Amino acid sequence: MGKFIIVELTARALKDLQKIRVFNDLFYDVPKSKEFIDSIFNTIEILENPTIDFTEIGAVDEEFIHLKYDYRKLIEGNYKITYRIGKSKIYIVRVYDTRQNPNKNK
């Protein structure tokens, strides 16, 4: 059996998810809004799979290239999930609605 991988959402990522939920609650019905959040979490769960090489699964996130760590991204529908690999965890640092102004992702 492979190594168990811990994925942790940062406070910023949790705030991003809350904003996504509030926004979608206004424009869609609540069940549809919940589907969007569920699909984001289903994508995040890929990183917890010990049989997948998470160091290669996501493309490098060029918007974070100027920072100290290497950041990668996964795309789920209209959402970009940015993460970095720590020593003992994978950190989800941002969840961004790609329909928004890209400058909001900084």
Coordinates of N, CA and C in Angstrom, one line a residue:
M1 N 0.8 -1.2 0.0 CA 0.0 0.0 0.0 C 0.9 1.2 0.0
G2 N 0.5 2.3 -0.7 CA 1.2 3.5 -0.9 C 1.2 4.4 0.4
K3 N 2.0 5.4 0.4 CA 2.1 6.3 1.5 C 0.8 7.2 1.5
F4 N 0.2 7.4 2.7 CA -1.0 8.2 2.9 C -0.6 9.7 2.7
I5 N -1.3 10.4 2.0 CA -1.0 11.8 1.7 C -2.1 12.7 2.3
I6 N -1.6 13.7 3.0 CA -2.5 14.6 3.7 C -2.6 15.9 2.9
V7 N -3.8 16.3 2.6 CA -4.0 17.5 1.8 C -4.7 18.5 2.8
E8 N -4.2 19.7 2.9 CA -4.7 20.7 3.8 C -5.1 21.9 3.0
L9 N -6.2 22.5 3.3 CA -6.6 23.7 2.7 C -6.2 24.9 3.6
T10 N -5.5 25.8 3.0 CA -5.1 27.0 3.8 C -6.4 27.9 4.1
A11 N -6.2 28.8 5.0 CA -7.3 29.7 5.4 C -7.7 30.5 4.1
R12 N -6.8 30.9 3.3 CA -7.1 31.6 2.1 C -8.0 30.7 1.1
A13 N -7.6 29.5 1.0 CA -8.4 28.6 0.1 C -9.8 28.4 0.6
L14 N -9.9 28.2 1.9 CA -11.2 28.1 2.5 C -12.1 29.3 2.3
K15 N -11.4 30.5 2.4 CA -12.1 31.8 2.1 C -12.6 31.8 0.6
D16 N -11.7 31.4 -0.3 CA -12.0 31.3 -1.7 C -13.3 30.4 -1.9
L17 N -13.3 29.3 -1.3 CA -14.4 28.4 -1.4 C -15.7 29.0 -0.9
Q18 N -15.6 29.7 0.2 CA -16.8 30.4 0.7 C -17.3 31.4 -0.3
K19 N -16.4 32.2 -0.9 CA -16.8 33.2 -1.8 C -17.5 32.5 -3.1
I20 N -16.9 31.4 -3.5 CA -17.4 30.7 -4.6 C -18.9 30.2 -4.3
R21 N -19.0 29.7 -3.1 CA -20.4 29.2 -2.7 C -21.4 30.3 -2.7
V22 N -21.0 31.4 -2.0 CA -21.9 32.6 -1.9 C -22.3 33.1 -3.3
F23 N -21.3 33.3 -4.2 CA -21.5 33.7 -5.5 C -22.5 32.8 -6.3
N24 N -22.2 31.5 -6.2 CA -23.0 30.5 -6.9 C -24.4 30.4 -6.3
D25 N -24.6 30.6 -5.0 CA -25.9 30.6 -4.4 C -26.8 31.7 -5.0
L26 N -26.2 32.8 -5.3 CA -26.9 33.9 -5.9 C -27.4 33.7 -7.3
F27 N -26.6 33.0 -8.1 CA -26.9 32.8 -9.5 C -27.4 31.5 -9.9
Y28 N -27.3 30.5 -9.0 CA -27.9 29.2 -9.3 C -28.7 28.8 -8.1
D29 N -29.4 27.6 -8.2 CA -30.0 27.2 -7.0 C -29.0 26.5 -6.1
V30 N -29.4 26.3 -4.8 CA -28.4 25.8 -3.8 C -27.9 24.4 -4.2
P31 N -28.7 23.5 -4.7 CA -28.2 22.2 -5.1 C -27.1 22.3 -6.2
K32 N -27.3 23.1 -7.2 CA -26.3 23.3 -8.2 C -25.0 23.9 -7.7
S33 N -25.2 24.9 -6.8 CA -24.0 25.5 -6.1 C -23.2 24.5 -5.4
K34 N -23.9 23.6 -4.7 CA -23.3 22.5 -3.9 C -22.5 21.6 -4.9
E35 N -23.1 21.3 -6.0 CA -22.4 20.5 -7.0 C -21.1 21.0 -7.4
F36 N -21.0 22.4 -7.6 CA -19.7 23.0 -8.0 C -18.7 22.7 -6.9
I37 N -19.1 22.9 -5.6 CA -18.1 22.7 -4.5 C -17.7 21.3 -4.4
D38 N -18.7 20.4 -4.6 CA -18.4 18.9 -4.5 C -17.4 18.6 -5.6
S39 N -17.6 19.1 -6.8 CA -16.6 18.8 -7.9 C -15.2 19.3 -7.6
I40 N -15.1 20.4 -7.0 CA -13.8 21.0 -6.6 C -13.2 20.0 -5.6
F41 N -13.9 19.5 -4.6 CA -13.4 18.6 -3.6 C -13.0 17.3 -4.2
N42 N -13.8 16.8 -5.2 CA -13.5 15.6 -5.9 C -12.2 15.7 -6.6
T43 N -11.9 16.8 -7.2 CA -10.6 17.0 -7.8 C -9.5 17.1 -6.8
I44 N -9.7 17.7 -5.7 CA -8.7 17.8 -4.7 C -8.4 16.4 -4.1
E45 N -9.4 15.5 -4.1 CA -9.2 14.2 -3.6 C -8.2 13.4 -4.5
I46 N -8.0 13.8 -5.7 CA -7.0 13.1 -6.6 C -5.6 13.2 -6.0
L47 N -5.4 14.3 -5.3 CA -4.0 14.5 -4.7 C -3.8 13.6 -3.5
E48 N -4.9 13.1 -2.9 CA -4.8 12.2 -1.8 C -4.6 10.7 -2.2
N49 N -4.7 10.4 -3.5 CA -4.5 9.1 -4.0 C -3.1 8.7 -4.0
P50 N -2.7 7.7 -3.2 CA -1.3 7.3 -3.1 C -0.7 6.7 -4.3
T51 N -1.6 6.3 -5.3 CA -1.1 5.6 -6.5 C -0.8 6.6 -7.6
I52 N -1.1 7.9 -7.4 CA -0.9 9.0 -8.4 C 0.3 9.8 -8.0
D53 N 1.2 10.1 -9.0 CA 2.3 10.9 -8.7 C 1.9 12.4 -8.7
F54 N 1.6 12.9 -7.6 CA 1.0 14.3 -7.5 C 2.0 15.4 -7.8
T55 N 3.3 15.0 -7.9 CA 4.3 16.0 -8.3 C 4.3 16.3 -9.8
E56 N 3.6 15.4 -10.5 CA 3.5 15.6 -12.0 C 2.1 15.9 -12.5
I57 N 1.1 15.7 -11.6 CA -0.3 15.7 -12.1 C -0.8 17.1 -12.5
G58 N -0.4 18.1 -11.8 CA -0.8 19.5 -12.1 C 0.3 20.2 -12.9
A59 N -0.1 21.1 -13.7 CA 0.9 22.0 -14.4 C 1.4 23.0 -13.5
V60 N 2.6 23.5 -13.8 CA 3.1 24.6 -13.0 C 2.2 25.8 -13.1
D61 N 1.9 26.5 -12.0 CA 1.0 27.7 -12.0 C 1.9 28.9 -12.2
E62 N 2.0 29.4 -13.4 CA 2.9 30.5 -13.8 C 2.6 31.8 -13.0
E63 N 1.4 31.9 -12.5 CA 1.0 33.1 -11.8 C 1.7 33.2 -10.4
F64 N 2.2 32.0 -10.0 CA 2.9 32.0 -8.6 C 4.4 31.7 -8.8
I65 N 4.9 31.8 -10.0 CA 6.3 31.4 -10.2 C 7.3 32.4 -9.5
H66 N 6.9 33.6 -9.2 CA 7.8 34.5 -8.5 C 7.9 34.2 -7.0
L67 N 7.1 33.3 -6.5 CA 7.2 33.0 -5.0 C 8.2 31.9 -4.7
K68 N 8.5 31.7 -3.5 CA 9.6 30.8 -3.0 C 9.3 29.4 -3.4
Y69 N 8.1 28.9 -3.2 CA 7.8 27.5 -3.5 C 7.4 27.2 -4.9
D70 N 7.4 26.0 -5.3 CA 6.8 25.6 -6.6 C 5.3 25.4 -6.4
Y71 N 4.5 26.0 -7.2 CA 3.1 25.9 -7.2 C 2.6 25.2 -8.4
R72 N 1.6 24.3 -8.3 CA 1.0 23.6 -9.4 C -0.5 23.9 -9.4
K73 N -1.1 23.6 -10.5 CA -2.6 23.8 -10.5 C -3.3 22.7 -11.2
L74 N -4.5 22.5 -10.7 CA -5.5 21.6 -11.3 C -6.7 22.4 -11.7
I75 N -7.3 22.1 -12.8 CA -8.4 22.8 -13.3 C -9.7 21.9 -13.2
E76 N -10.7 22.4 -12.6 CA -12.0 21.7 -12.5 C -13.1 22.7 -13.0
G77 N -13.6 22.4 -14.2 CA -14.6 23.3 -14.8 C -14.1 24.7 -14.9
N78 N -14.7 25.7 -14.2 CA -14.3 27.1 -14.2 C -13.4 27.4 -13.0
Y79 N -12.8 26.4 -12.4 CA -12.1 26.7 -11.1 C -10.6 26.2 -11.3
K80 N -9.7 27.0 -10.8 CA -8.3 26.6 -10.8 C -7.9 26.4 -9.3
I81 N -7.4 25.2 -9.0 CA -7.0 24.9 -7.7 C -5.5 24.9 -7.7
T82 N -4.9 25.8 -6.9 CA -3.4 26.0 -6.8 C -3.0 25.3 -5.6
Y83 N -1.9 24.5 -5.7 CA -1.4 23.8 -4.5 C 0.2 23.8 -4.6
R84 N 0.7 23.5 -3.4 CA 2.2 23.3 -3.3 C 2.4 22.1 -2.4
I85 N 3.5 21.5 -2.7 CA 3.9 20.3 -2.0 C 4.8 20.7 -0.8
G86 N 4.4 20.4 0.4 CA 5.3 20.6 1.6 C 6.0 19.4 1.9
K87 N 6.7 19.4 3.1 CA 7.5 18.2 3.5 C 6.6 17.1 3.9
S88 N 5.4 17.4 4.5 CA 4.6 16.3 5.0 C 3.1 16.4 4.5
K89 N 2.8 17.5 3.8 CA 1.4 17.7 3.3 C 1.5 18.4 2.0
I90 N 0.3 18.3 1.3 CA 0.1 19.1 0.1 C -0.9 20.2 0.6
Y91 N -0.5 21.4 0.3 CA -1.3 22.6 0.7 C -2.1 23.2 -0.5
I92 N -3.4 23.2 -0.4 CA -4.2 23.9 -1.3 C -4.2 25.4 -0.9
V93 N -3.6 26.2 -1.7 CA -3.4 27.6 -1.3 C -4.5 28.6 -1.9
R94 N -5.0 28.2 -3.1 CA -6.1 29.1 -3.6 C -7.0 28.2 -4.4
V95 N -8.3 28.6 -4.5 CA -9.3 28.0 -5.4 C -9.9 29.3 -6.0
Y96 N -9.7 29.4 -7.3 CA -10.0 30.6 -8.0 C -11.0 30.3 -9.2
D97 N -12.0 31.2 -9.2 CA -13.0 31.1 -10.3 C -12.4 31.8 -11.5
T98 N -12.1 31.1 -12.5 CA -11.4 31.6 -13.7 C -12.2 32.6 -14.5
R99 N -13.4 32.8 -14.2 CA -14.3 33.8 -14.8 C -14.1 35.2 -14.2
Q100 N -13.3 35.3 -13.1 CA -13.1 36.5 -12.5 C -11.9 37.2 -13.1
N101 N -11.7 38.5 -12.7 CA -10.5 39.2 -13.1 C -9.2 38.5 -12.6
P102 N -8.3 38.2 -13.5 CA -7.1 37.4 -13.1 C -6.3 38.2 -12.0
N103 N -6.4 39.5 -11.9 CA -5.6 40.2 -10.9 C -6.1 39.9 -9.5
K104 N -7.3 39.4 -9.4 CA -7.9 39.0 -8.0 C -7.2 37.7 -7.5
N105 N -6.5 37.0 -8.3 CA -5.8 35.8 -7.9 C -4.4 36.0 -7.3
K106 N -4.1 37.2 -7.1 CA -2.7 37.5 -6.5 C -2.8 37.8 -5.1

